[in-house]
Short mmCIF file of C-alpha atoms and ligand atoms in Angstrom, two decimals:
data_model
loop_
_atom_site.label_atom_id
_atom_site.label_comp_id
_atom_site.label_asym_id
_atom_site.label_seq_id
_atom_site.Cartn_x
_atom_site.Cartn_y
_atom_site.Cartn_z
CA UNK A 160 11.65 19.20 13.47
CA UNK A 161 7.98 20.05 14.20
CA UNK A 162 7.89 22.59 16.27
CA UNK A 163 3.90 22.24 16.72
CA UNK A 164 4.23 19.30 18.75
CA UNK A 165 6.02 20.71 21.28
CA UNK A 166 4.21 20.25 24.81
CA UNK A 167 1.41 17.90 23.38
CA UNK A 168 1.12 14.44 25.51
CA UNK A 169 4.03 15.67 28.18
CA UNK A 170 2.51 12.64 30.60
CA UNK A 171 3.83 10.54 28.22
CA UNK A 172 7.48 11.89 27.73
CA UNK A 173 8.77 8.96 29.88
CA UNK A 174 7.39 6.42 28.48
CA UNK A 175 8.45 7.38 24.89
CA UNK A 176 12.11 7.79 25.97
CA UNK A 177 11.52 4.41 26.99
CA UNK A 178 10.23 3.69 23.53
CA UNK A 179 13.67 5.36 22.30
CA UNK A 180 16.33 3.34 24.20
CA UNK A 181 14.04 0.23 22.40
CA UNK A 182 14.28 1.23 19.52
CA UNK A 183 18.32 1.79 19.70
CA UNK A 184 18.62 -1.61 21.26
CA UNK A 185 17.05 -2.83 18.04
CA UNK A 186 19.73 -0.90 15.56
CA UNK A 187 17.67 1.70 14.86
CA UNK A 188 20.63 4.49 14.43
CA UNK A 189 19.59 7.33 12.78
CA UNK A 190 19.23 10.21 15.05
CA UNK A 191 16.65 12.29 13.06
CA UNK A 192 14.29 9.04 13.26
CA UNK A 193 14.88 8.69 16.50
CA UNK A 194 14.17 12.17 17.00
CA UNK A 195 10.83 12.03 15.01
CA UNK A 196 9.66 9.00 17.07
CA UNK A 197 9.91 10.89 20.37
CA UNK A 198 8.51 13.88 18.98
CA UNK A 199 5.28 12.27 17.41
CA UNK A 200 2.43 11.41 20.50
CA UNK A 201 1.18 7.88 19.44
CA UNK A 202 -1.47 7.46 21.84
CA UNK A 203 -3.03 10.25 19.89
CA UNK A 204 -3.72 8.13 17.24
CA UNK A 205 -5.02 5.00 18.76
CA UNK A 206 -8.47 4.35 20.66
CA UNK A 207 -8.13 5.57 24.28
CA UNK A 208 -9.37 2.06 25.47
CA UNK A 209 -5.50 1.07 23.79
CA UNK A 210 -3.92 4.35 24.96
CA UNK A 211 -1.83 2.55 28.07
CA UNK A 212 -0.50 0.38 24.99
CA UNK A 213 0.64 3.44 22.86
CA UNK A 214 4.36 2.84 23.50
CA UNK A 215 4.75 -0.77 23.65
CA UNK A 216 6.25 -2.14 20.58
CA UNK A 217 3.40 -3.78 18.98
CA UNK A 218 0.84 -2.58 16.12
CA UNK A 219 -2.48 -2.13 17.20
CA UNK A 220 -5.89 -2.12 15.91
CA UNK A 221 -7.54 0.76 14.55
CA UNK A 222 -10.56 -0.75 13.56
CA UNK A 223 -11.72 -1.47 9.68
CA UNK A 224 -9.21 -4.76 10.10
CA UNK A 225 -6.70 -2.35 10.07
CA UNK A 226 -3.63 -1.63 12.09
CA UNK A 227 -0.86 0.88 13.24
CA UNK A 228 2.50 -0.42 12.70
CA UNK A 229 4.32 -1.59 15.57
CA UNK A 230 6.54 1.06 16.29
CA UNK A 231 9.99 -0.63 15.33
CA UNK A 232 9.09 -1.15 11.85
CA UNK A 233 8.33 2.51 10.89
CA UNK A 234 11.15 3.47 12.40
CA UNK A 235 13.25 0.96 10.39
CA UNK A 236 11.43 2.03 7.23
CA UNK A 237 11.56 5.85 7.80
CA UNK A 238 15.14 5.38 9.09
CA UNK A 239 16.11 3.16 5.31
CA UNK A 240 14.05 5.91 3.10
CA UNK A 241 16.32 8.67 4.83
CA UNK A 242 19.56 6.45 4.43
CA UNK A 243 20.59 8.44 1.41
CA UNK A 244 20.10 11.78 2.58
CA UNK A 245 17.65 14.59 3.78
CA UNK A 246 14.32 13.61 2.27
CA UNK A 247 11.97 15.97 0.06
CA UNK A 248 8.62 14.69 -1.17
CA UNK A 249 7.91 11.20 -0.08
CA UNK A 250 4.87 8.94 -0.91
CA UNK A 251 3.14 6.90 1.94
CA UNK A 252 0.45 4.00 0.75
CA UNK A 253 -1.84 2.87 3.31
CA UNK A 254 -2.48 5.86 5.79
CA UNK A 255 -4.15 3.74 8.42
CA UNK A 256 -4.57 6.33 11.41
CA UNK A 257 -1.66 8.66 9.65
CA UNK A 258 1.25 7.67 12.21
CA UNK A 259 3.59 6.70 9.78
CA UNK A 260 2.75 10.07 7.97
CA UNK A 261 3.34 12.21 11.04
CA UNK A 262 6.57 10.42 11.49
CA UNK A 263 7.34 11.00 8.10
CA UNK A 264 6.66 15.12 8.45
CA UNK A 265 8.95 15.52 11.06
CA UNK A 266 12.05 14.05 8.73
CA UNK A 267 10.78 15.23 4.90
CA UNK A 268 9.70 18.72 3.39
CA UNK A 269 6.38 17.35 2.04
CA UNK A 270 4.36 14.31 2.61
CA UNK A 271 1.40 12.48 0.08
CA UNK A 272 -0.19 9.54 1.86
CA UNK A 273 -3.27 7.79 0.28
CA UNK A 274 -5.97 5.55 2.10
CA UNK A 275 -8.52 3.38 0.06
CA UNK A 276 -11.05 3.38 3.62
CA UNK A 277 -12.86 6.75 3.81
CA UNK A 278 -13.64 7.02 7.48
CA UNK A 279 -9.81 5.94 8.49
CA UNK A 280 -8.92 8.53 5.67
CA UNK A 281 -11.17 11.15 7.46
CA UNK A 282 -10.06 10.29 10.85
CA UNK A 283 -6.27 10.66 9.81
CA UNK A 284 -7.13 13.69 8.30
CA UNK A 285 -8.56 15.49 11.39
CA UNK A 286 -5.70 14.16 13.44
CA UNK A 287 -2.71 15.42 11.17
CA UNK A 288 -4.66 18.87 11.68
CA UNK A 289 -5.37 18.76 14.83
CA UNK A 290 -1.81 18.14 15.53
CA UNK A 291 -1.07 20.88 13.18
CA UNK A 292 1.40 19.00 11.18
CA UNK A 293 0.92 21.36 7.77
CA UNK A 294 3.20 19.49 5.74
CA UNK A 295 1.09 16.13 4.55
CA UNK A 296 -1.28 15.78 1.81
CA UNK A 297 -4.03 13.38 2.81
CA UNK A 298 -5.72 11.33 -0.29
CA UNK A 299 -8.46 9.51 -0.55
CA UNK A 300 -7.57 7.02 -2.95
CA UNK A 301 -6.64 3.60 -4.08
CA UNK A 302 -2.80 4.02 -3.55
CA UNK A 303 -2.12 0.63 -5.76
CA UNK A 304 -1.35 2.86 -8.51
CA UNK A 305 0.56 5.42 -6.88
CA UNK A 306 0.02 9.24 -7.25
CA UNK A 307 0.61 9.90 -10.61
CA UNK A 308 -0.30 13.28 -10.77
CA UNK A 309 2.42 14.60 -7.86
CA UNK A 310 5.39 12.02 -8.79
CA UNK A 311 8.26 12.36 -8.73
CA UNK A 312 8.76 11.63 -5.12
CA UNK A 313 12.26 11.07 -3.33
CA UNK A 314 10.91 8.23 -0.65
CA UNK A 315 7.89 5.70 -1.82
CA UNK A 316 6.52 3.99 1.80
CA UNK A 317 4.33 1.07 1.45
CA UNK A 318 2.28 -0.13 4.46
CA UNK A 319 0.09 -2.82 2.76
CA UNK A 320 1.98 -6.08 1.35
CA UNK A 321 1.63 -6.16 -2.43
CA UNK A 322 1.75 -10.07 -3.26
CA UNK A 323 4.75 -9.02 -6.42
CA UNK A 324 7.41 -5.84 -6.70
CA UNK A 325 5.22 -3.62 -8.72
CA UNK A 326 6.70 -2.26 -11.74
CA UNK A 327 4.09 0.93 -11.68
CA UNK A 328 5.58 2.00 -8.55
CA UNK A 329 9.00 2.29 -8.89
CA UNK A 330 8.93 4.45 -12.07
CA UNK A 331 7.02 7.20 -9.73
CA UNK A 332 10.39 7.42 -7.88
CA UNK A 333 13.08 10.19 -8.91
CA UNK A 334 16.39 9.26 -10.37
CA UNK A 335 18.20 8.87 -6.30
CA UNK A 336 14.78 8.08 -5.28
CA UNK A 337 14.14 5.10 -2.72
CA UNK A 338 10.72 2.89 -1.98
CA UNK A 339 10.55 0.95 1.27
CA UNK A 340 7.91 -2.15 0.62
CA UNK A 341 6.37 -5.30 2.36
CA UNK A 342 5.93 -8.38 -0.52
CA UNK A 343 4.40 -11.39 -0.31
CA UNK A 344 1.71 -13.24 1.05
CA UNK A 345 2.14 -15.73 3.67
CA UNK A 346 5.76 -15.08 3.61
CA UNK A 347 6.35 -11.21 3.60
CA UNK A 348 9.77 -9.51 2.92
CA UNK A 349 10.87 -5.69 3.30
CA UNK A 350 12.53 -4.68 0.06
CA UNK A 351 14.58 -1.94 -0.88
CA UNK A 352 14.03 -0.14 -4.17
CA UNK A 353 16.76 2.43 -5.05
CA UNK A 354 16.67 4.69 -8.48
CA UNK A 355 19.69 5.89 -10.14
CA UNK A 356 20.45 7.10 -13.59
CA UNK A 357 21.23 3.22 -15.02
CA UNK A 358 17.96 1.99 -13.57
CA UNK A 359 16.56 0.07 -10.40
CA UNK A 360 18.35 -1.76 -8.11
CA UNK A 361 16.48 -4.39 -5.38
CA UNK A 362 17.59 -5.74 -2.05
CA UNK A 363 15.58 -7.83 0.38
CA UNK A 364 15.79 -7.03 3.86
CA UNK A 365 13.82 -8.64 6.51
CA UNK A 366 10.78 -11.09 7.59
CA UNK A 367 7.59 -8.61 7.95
CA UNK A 368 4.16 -8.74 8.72
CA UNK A 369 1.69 -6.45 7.14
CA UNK A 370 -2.16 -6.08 6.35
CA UNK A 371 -3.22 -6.93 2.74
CA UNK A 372 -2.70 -4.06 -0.35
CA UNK A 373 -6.06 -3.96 -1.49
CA UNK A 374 -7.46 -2.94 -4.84
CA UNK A 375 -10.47 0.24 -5.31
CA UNK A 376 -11.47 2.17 -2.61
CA UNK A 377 -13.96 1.13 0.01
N1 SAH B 582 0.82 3.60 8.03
C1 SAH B 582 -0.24 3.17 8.89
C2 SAH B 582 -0.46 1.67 8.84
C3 SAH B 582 -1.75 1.39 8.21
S1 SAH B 582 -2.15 -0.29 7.91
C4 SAH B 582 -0.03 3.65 10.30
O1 SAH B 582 0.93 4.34 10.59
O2 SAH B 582 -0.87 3.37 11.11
C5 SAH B 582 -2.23 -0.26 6.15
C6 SAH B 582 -3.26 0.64 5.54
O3 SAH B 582 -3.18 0.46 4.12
C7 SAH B 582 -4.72 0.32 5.91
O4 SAH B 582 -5.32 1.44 6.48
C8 SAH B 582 -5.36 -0.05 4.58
O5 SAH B 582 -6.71 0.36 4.45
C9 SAH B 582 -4.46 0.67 3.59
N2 SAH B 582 -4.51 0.18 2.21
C10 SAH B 582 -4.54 -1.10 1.78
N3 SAH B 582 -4.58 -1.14 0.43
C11 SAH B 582 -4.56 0.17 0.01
C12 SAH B 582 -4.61 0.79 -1.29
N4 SAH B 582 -4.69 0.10 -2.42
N5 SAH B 582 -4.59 2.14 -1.35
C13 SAH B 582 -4.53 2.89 -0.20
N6 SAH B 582 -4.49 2.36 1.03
C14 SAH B 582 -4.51 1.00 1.15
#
């Protein structure tokens, strides 16, 4: 656990234990998720006209047509990434406001995560070091391709729905490696991606909702 975050947003302890039983009355199980949700301050990361909101379940705007993921679903995706074991270097596509990538710090040994829109990219940035969270790698890039250069990775997280399963993705995964995704269009799935030896294996999960995967940075 982050120790760093100790003692930042205590007026909202309450509320994010509330956010905690939720999240356990919707299966999440995993403790060390569970953990990392309580631990990260949400409201940090929104607009303080949204702040009251922080800890309801719902995403949010964060301007640029973008959102922050309603807080079940990155616990669901964190907490099916970790399902095999302890995580080391995971990949997260789509930064938004860098929630999901705090989240992430608190339950892997490094974190990438790559945003195509520079001032969300900036403002992430500044917030992940502001919080002091030393262990994520903020890019500036169009994440549709991966991050070549630091694969392998253990976790892949996508946050943007891809309309197909990309093939480029997957092979940036280690062999025991695991990529959480949203596909489709209209109709958008969670699918599992797991690595071993003999090759890839896929399972669809549940009904999602996510902002477009978008090509080239903007
Ligand atoms: N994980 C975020 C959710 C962000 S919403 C959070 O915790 O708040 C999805 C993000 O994906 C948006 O910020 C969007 O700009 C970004 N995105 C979409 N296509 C992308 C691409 N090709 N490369 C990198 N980021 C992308």
């Amino acid at each position: 656990m982050n120790k760093s975050l100790n003692g930042i947003g205590m007026t909202s302890q309450r509320t994010r234990a509330r956010l905690i039983e939720r999240l356990r009355e919707q299966g999440i199980k995993d403790e060390a998720v569970l953990a990392a949700m309580f631990e990260v301050p949400r409201h940090l990361f929104i607009d303080e006209a949204l702040a009251s909101r922080a800890y309801d379940d719902v995403s949010l705007p964060i301007n640029y047509s973008q959102t922050i993921s309603q807080p079940y679903i990155v616990a669901r995706m964190t907490e099916v990434l970790r399902a095999a074991g302890p995580l080391g270097r995971v990949l997260e596509i789509g930064t938004g406001c860098g929630y999901q990538a705090a989240v992430l710090a608190q339950v892997a040994r490094e974190v990438y995560t790559v945003e195509r829109i520079k001032p969300l990219y900036e403002r992430a940035r500044k917030q992940l070091s502001d919080l002091k969270i030393r262990n994520v790698s903020v890019r500036y890039a169009d994440g549709s391709v991966g991050l070549p250069e630091s694969a392998p990775f253990d976790g892949i997280i996508m946050a943007a729905a891809a309309p197909t399963l990309s093939a480029v993705l997957r092979e940036q995964l280690a062999v025991g490696g695991r990529m959480v995704l949203p596909v489709g269009m209209q109709e958008q799935w969670l699918y599992l991606i797991e690595r071993d030896a003999s090759g890839f294996r896929e399972t669809r999960l549940e009904p999602v909702k996510f902002v477009p995967l978008l090509m080239g940075k903007a």
